[in-house]
């Protein structure tokens, strides 16, 4: 601890912190425009200059680290004079008529509707009005006139990119966007260009963001202190009336968002600055697509039933009565249910119970059964090895190497990517494996261009090189090591090389890298561990990971993939494998189908009675006999389990749109109508209590006790063991058409198709 | 050659090099640095080689190519050894003669030798040239002797011996201690102790450590570092290796600008050679010490010279500076301890190791040790690089080494430290040059740029120039620097453009304070220095720009427009009428002239034409004959029967009395009439015109011409009453009682001054004005045979030329105590007088008038010589003791000056006097009495016609304000022509033949004994040709460009 004095107050703080941080913490205001809590000091705006006794001149509080005994004064007449002059200089380049207008407090009532112009000439026309940090500083410094002539930079307003408008006439060059893009997001898209009065923020060669490596995460907008960077979809809206916290359900990471709401509608979704997973960051989907999805024209807002061959809107009663009547008359063997892994655990739990206990059918499954986590869990259980699914995203930054199998991490798992990238910048190495060239390859030390089915071959080759290159004495005690060594002797690298399409030299280089950079994380998605090669891949990866003191990390994209898996895999019932359920759905032998997700390729002639419960119209809903509108995640309450195994609470941020209802209430009401007992839930907490009783993953938890750090129970069993499978993978088993989970698809809404801006981004360069 | 494995091998190598040298009879050294090459050294080298080869002299004469010797003004130059003959500004065609005469014949070619501008003395030997005499070339001396592409030349001069000493005979602590004790301070400009800097880095925790040589020389006009790297790269490399050894660094970088290709080439070669010989790399000189140096080329941003930016640039990032601490010594390149020194600092290190701290610290002042290289540029005769001991005065650098100011102008200020520095005014010329005295003067040593400015430099413009540079070079990271420098530049631009407002200076000062104390790095922190020092020393110039819209140095284009128009006291639009004459529109030119000038025919003949003195065409050639052009227009108008028509308008406003009908009175009266007042002019003489009528002789200004102008003035509504004298015929109070509401006194300066020497009141001693007046009014005072005039002004020459026209006079002599160059009379008048047979004796002053029988018979004089300059900048005449002599004469005319005769002012009038002159407010010409104004010679003492007219014109404005009951204040405005006329296009021939139209005079023989007008004026053809030469400065303002649709900057 270090002791310093600020304005006569003695303060104790940890070493390595800046004067500005500590002053803020102790409620001492020092103006600053370029500093940001997540960024390294920049010391560019010079508003935070303070006086430090014994030091010549003034020091920027944001870039001055604590030293024992420092005596700091944050306000003197000279400092205030300098600050005011600096502020005037900033304002000379920034539209400021409103900022210093003496009547500004009186005009609030009149300024709601005139924001719809591209050129910003004052606060009332600025997308960042009331969020603009200049306003606070002007207020604090009491700047009431600008003694210098306005210097209009006359920059073109850049509107040629999706989602993001850039008006550098408002820019004060604090560099936050550049730094967040570089330091936190690792994208390094934005940069300072030119110098002197023509200094500007831009991309390389002044191109569009689309032509750069921009991922459209929106972080630049979130740190911009002015209205220079704005979300196009929100810039013309008035300031929000309220803000609500929400959990993003678009992917499996579970970022916390802050929704800005005005007149009952979501105006914008921003990353929550203290979000447990995202720490103030978001991604393209969470930041920009939420409104697009929730208010999408394909949204189902009313129950519908098929009458005279066409779907017609109707009342919940009629829709549910019809469904209850139909389902009651069909034998359980002839009913299949297909859930989703994109609604809450509670929804999934009630739905699956309804199928198994209510309808008494064994044909209940969902997409979670095809997840990487599911495959890995099956692998762990089959081999009885010491491994867990749970992990912590920040732990990844402590890894020294990553082997990434085919996943476009920055798009699919953006938060995870930030940690991986952070590790890379700290010296960790990345190896990518997969048939397609990935964007992340630019940060990779090597790329092995192979199909998933050859991943085991690669892992085995690397294992062999590693085993032969050194003794690995520390492993000699591990079960199976001797067997593995023996087994691997028979393996011929020379035979593997032509199949892998890499040189032996490169292979050795990669092996050496894994040897040097320990531990390594092996990141893989469903494709690596599904199909006939899946278990062989996992085994080879497992051995390699064990040898390099690393671990396997399964990656799934569905918002509640892990939660749904925990709900489904806990069943001790005699259930059909998911593949069989899917086959049954396609077989045409069912009398009734109850689907919560579209099933591609399903045709009307193969379906008896089809119930579709979901949020968006799609090809499956079109052929349904009954369509039941379900809420999206912003209108739902309950829990999600994220990719780490973190149980996160969801609270509805807005009331349900139209007549949509949460999934569990739909099923509950249907069960009631069918006269089934045990479904009389009044609240999600009651469901959670039931889950805690019947699901090992939730065992012993209560809804009230959940905190952001609560993880599902995932205790390792058994011990470390190298695996030497006796049986080779069945070579002749046909590859099944397992549904590919697309991170841009939410409840059947293919956003990359349906949302034009996202379409432009996903298809850039094509 | 194998790598040197120990110091003995180094010594042996040196011996071998010396032994193996060809014993040439003569060696010709060619300076061929970047500036040498730019001025043409390469063709000289080629010609020398060819010539020597052709004559088969290859084994007798050697040619050596070296870097810069510093005397850039004289490039390309050679030195012929062993004599050290120095030849300057050579061309290949000079080569055969050099070989013949000097190399083989030991004869000096005077045309190629250096000649001192001030004294005209030739200096054939390099060592004797004053430029080199006062220098102390510690670092640069070897530039004479080294071919920078050959390490052998450096070794032969004991190169790398210091390194051997450092590694084998000294400890690393010892080296640091030695450098500290030597008192070496950073030559990059900040002046931090080099030894202490090394010490900090040496002691810093962290590994590896780096050292950097900062060769990002970016100050405009500074090139010391380049010359060292180009001319003696090994000295820098050796310094770095020693420094690395002392600090414990394993890697070094030379960060040099890409635009120094020759420096990059020579340093690259030096590094390769040093590596090859085991002086760099692993096991240096066989020791355990490993060290290597890399070159990093910067793209040329000024901020890259700032150490943290420079490091960012080496690391491959944008050259943004960062906050310190941590200092580079703690966290530098890639976060490791790093020591950065400037090129010159590194080059000093081997010298300190060789001579020892004690020897080194003997040079310089108490706190600034050693020498400093300056690049002496600007308005100085000897542009070049000079190395001087610390503590030398500015005067020694400028006058002795620099050879004084170009074109005999006066020093105004010196800028040191480039854009980060400030100016030192001429008054501080005796300032000793060291870190601390410069800081005290408000500027900095900087890396050694020294820009000399003469009186033709506008300090506002200079500040604007430097701020333009810094704002362009600001990296853009911090607000005070990026926006502050821009706003300062904008403000300075506004002031320089004549758009300054009250309060601008204070705003500028506030801003400078914020930029200085708020900026992140040295660039911003020092950027306001040029503004602050010019404000400190030349605040009045800022005030004049802002309050009076005037630029004394005639530099600021948007204020000055065309200098001829700008300088004219009565605002004559010379540029416009010249342009009209050039287009053949003489009638329009006539209108333009008449607009501002009621005495145009007079001015066309006798004006002292300040316009021609400032004419830009005169800077590189001859000024436009503006006065002659005006006279041409007036003569043309007369020939073509053109008479000016005064603007119609009722004369129905107040009555104003004008006392005196000289140029001031007439101009005031005319201007007042134009405003509708009723002016009445009272003239004491029987004729109107004042000094124009009484003082200027007929041969210069025919009465007919004067009366033509006066007739026009009368026509405009001015009444003139002659023979009415103030104090004799009427009083001031009487005028007001008669209903005059205001009075303008313009009674001139008619009282001649006396010499105050014995015998002055003898008969036959006359005052020139009395004499001229009498002749002019038609009752001439007779002169004797031998006439003598004392004085050097126009009045003296006029009297002499009138006397020469008197048939009684057989000889006319003028005595003047200075030389012709100092004579205040118009040079053409002096020449004409000599033509007419008048003898002018210079450097002669009367001491006693000799008389016979009360009548003058002779004069005793003493010879003078010119001494020190006096306050007016002219050299003061000093009597030569015992040089007295006498002249015989019959008439003595005194023309040594006039004073106003204001004896008519009595205490009752309430008019305050300053001695005999009437005291007025300089801006408005108000006297101490309400309603009474005064101007002309009565106020200023003897002055020019046009100054008197200006006073009349301005006073008329003041009188109008007074009569309208408004506050009386002078309105200043920017000089702008009333019309913008496109420039005429000149053919190539015309441009080549652009010479001033010669004045045509009546031949001396035909004018000597009559009063015919001497100057015949210009023909229409010549006038048009002359007018077409005009450079049209009036079109260079933003307004003009806009008006003519030209591109504005």
PDB file of C-alpha atoms in Angstrom, chain A residues 41-46 49 55 57-60 63-65 67 78 81-82 85-86 88-90 92-93 147-153 171-173 191-199, chain B residues 299-302 318 320-326 470-484 486-487 490-491 494 506-507 510-511 513-515 517-521 525:
ATOM      1  CA  UNK A  41      -3.166   5.807 -19.962  1.00  0.00           C
ATOM      2  CA  UNK A  42      -3.034   8.011 -23.035  1.00  0.00           C
ATOM      3  CA  UNK A  43      -2.448  11.452 -21.488  1.00  0.00           C
ATOM      4  CA  UNK A  44      -3.739  13.198 -24.578  1.00  0.00           C
ATOM      5  CA  UNK A  45      -6.554  15.484 -23.460  1.00  0.00           C
ATOM      6  CA  UNK A  46      -4.476  17.070 -20.689  1.00  0.00           C
ATOM      7  CA  UNK A  49      -3.317  17.872 -15.142  1.00  0.00           C
ATOM      8  CA  UNK A  55       7.658  18.159  -9.538  1.00  0.00           C
ATOM      9  CA  UNK A  57       5.148  21.682 -14.276  1.00  0.00           C
ATOM     10  CA  UNK A  58       1.926  19.713 -14.196  1.00  0.00           C
ATOM     11  CA  UNK A  59       1.374  15.995 -14.411  1.00  0.00           C
ATOM     12  CA  UNK A  60      -1.560  14.219 -16.003  1.00  0.00           C
ATOM     13  CA  UNK A  63      -0.796   8.742 -16.570  1.00  0.00           C
ATOM     14  CA  UNK A  64       0.932   9.349 -13.257  1.00  0.00           C
ATOM     15  CA  UNK A  65       1.311   6.336 -11.042  1.00  0.00           C
ATOM     16  CA  UNK A  67       4.448   7.130  -5.457  1.00  0.00           C
ATOM     17  CA  UNK A  78      -3.482  28.108 -12.873  1.00  0.00           C
ATOM     18  CA  UNK A  81      -6.996  28.335 -16.343  1.00  0.00           C
ATOM     19  CA  UNK A  82      -5.110  25.769 -18.378  1.00  0.00           C
ATOM     20  CA  UNK A  85      -8.184  27.053 -22.259  1.00  0.00           C
ATOM     21  CA  UNK A  86      -7.827  23.413 -23.297  1.00  0.00           C
ATOM     22  CA  UNK A  88     -11.995  26.059 -25.305  1.00  0.00           C
ATOM     23  CA  UNK A  89      -9.534  24.585 -27.774  1.00  0.00           C
ATOM     24  CA  UNK A  90     -11.529  21.372 -27.863  1.00  0.00           C
ATOM     25  CA  UNK A  92     -13.238  25.346 -31.098  1.00  0.00           C
ATOM     26  CA  UNK A  93     -13.187  22.145 -33.115  1.00  0.00           C
ATOM     27  CA  UNK A 147     -12.377  32.820 -27.214  1.00  0.00           C
ATOM     28  CA  UNK A 148     -11.071  31.094 -30.300  1.00  0.00           C
ATOM     29  CA  UNK A 149     -12.652  30.935 -33.721  1.00  0.00           C
ATOM     30  CA  UNK A 150     -14.331  27.712 -34.698  1.00  0.00           C
ATOM     31  CA  UNK A 151     -12.132  25.460 -36.786  1.00  0.00           C
ATOM     32  CA  UNK A 152     -14.475  23.210 -38.687  1.00  0.00           C
ATOM     33  CA  UNK A 153     -12.620  20.155 -39.896  1.00  0.00           C
ATOM     34  CA  UNK A 171     -14.216  13.868 -32.753  1.00  0.00           C
ATOM     35  CA  UNK A 172     -11.905  15.231 -30.095  1.00  0.00           C
ATOM     36  CA  UNK A 173      -9.172  12.716 -30.903  1.00  0.00           C
ATOM     37  CA  UNK A 191      -5.813   4.230 -36.068  1.00  0.00           C
ATOM     38  CA  UNK A 192      -4.643   7.800 -36.031  1.00  0.00           C
ATOM     39  CA  UNK A 193      -3.833   9.019 -39.497  1.00  0.00           C
ATOM     40  CA  UNK A 194      -1.926  12.091 -40.648  1.00  0.00           C
ATOM     41  CA  UNK A 195      -0.650  14.708 -38.221  1.00  0.00           C
ATOM     42  CA  UNK A 196      -1.004  18.302 -37.158  1.00  0.00           C
ATOM     43  CA  UNK A 197      -4.365  19.882 -37.813  1.00  0.00           C
ATOM     44  CA  UNK A 198      -5.252  17.088 -40.197  1.00  0.00           C
ATOM     45  CA  UNK A 199      -4.888  14.358 -37.605  1.00  0.00           C
TER      46      UNK A 199
ATOM     47  CA  UNK B 299      10.199   9.110 -42.343  1.00  0.00           C
ATOM     48  CA  UNK B 300      10.736  12.713 -41.385  1.00  0.00           C
ATOM     49  CA  UNK B 301       8.306  13.773 -38.731  1.00  0.00           C
ATOM     50  CA  UNK B 302       9.597  16.531 -36.488  1.00  0.00           C
ATOM     51  CA  UNK B 318       3.197   5.653 -34.812  1.00  0.00           C
ATOM     52  CA  UNK B 320       3.447   9.384 -30.611  1.00  0.00           C
ATOM     53  CA  UNK B 321       5.292  10.669 -27.580  1.00  0.00           C
ATOM     54  CA  UNK B 322       4.277   9.380 -24.209  1.00  0.00           C
ATOM     55  CA  UNK B 323       4.189  10.838 -20.763  1.00  0.00           C
ATOM     56  CA  UNK B 324       7.401  10.774 -18.755  1.00  0.00           C
ATOM     57  CA  UNK B 325       8.139   9.358 -16.192  1.00  0.00           C
ATOM     58  CA  UNK B 326       8.992   6.606 -16.760  1.00  0.00           C
ATOM     59  CA  UNK B 470       4.911  23.358 -35.290  1.00  0.00           C
ATOM     60  CA  UNK B 471       1.209  23.071 -35.950  1.00  0.00           C
ATOM     61  CA  UNK B 472       1.904  21.040 -39.067  1.00  0.00           C
ATOM     62  CA  UNK B 473       4.365  18.874 -37.192  1.00  0.00           C
ATOM     63  CA  UNK B 474       2.301  18.405 -34.052  1.00  0.00           C
ATOM     64  CA  UNK B 475       1.690  14.688 -33.780  1.00  0.00           C
ATOM     65  CA  UNK B 476      -1.949  15.267 -32.930  1.00  0.00           C
ATOM     66  CA  UNK B 477      -1.958  13.379 -29.671  1.00  0.00           C
ATOM     67  CA  UNK B 478      -2.520  16.077 -27.094  1.00  0.00           C
ATOM     68  CA  UNK B 479      -5.037  18.868 -27.351  1.00  0.00           C
ATOM     69  CA  UNK B 480      -2.949  21.881 -26.277  1.00  0.00           C
ATOM     70  CA  UNK B 481      -0.337  21.177 -28.899  1.00  0.00           C
ATOM     71  CA  UNK B 482      -2.570  20.035 -31.733  1.00  0.00           C
ATOM     72  CA  UNK B 483      -5.282  22.674 -31.419  1.00  0.00           C
ATOM     73  CA  UNK B 484      -3.310  25.239 -29.433  1.00  0.00           C
ATOM     74  CA  UNK B 486      -3.153  25.802 -34.686  1.00  0.00           C
ATOM     75  CA  UNK B 487      -5.089  28.506 -32.893  1.00  0.00           C
ATOM     76  CA  UNK B 490      -4.503  31.315 -36.821  1.00  0.00           C
ATOM     77  CA  UNK B 491      -4.230  34.247 -34.472  1.00  0.00           C
ATOM     78  CA  UNK B 494      -4.971  37.167 -38.520  1.00  0.00           C
ATOM     79  CA  UNK B 506      -3.489  38.853 -24.298  1.00  0.00           C
ATOM     80  CA  UNK B 507      -5.319  35.906 -25.820  1.00  0.00           C
ATOM     81  CA  UNK B 510      -2.980  32.999 -22.378  1.00  0.00           C
ATOM     82  CA  UNK B 511      -2.897  30.405 -25.068  1.00  0.00           C
ATOM     83  CA  UNK B 513       0.762  29.654 -21.318  1.00  0.00           C
ATOM     84  CA  UNK B 514      -1.714  26.801 -21.674  1.00  0.00           C
ATOM     85  CA  UNK B 515       0.179  25.206 -24.546  1.00  0.00           C
ATOM     86  CA  UNK B 517       2.347  24.138 -19.478  1.00  0.00           C
ATOM     87  CA  UNK B 518      -0.280  21.751 -20.763  1.00  0.00           C
ATOM     88  CA  UNK B 519       1.379  19.952 -23.646  1.00  0.00           C
ATOM     89  CA  UNK B 520       2.526  16.380 -23.413  1.00  0.00           C
ATOM     90  CA  UNK B 521       5.973  16.547 -24.934  1.00  0.00           C
ATOM     91  CA  UNK B 525       5.897  22.700 -24.489  1.00  0.00           C
TER      92      UNK B 525
END
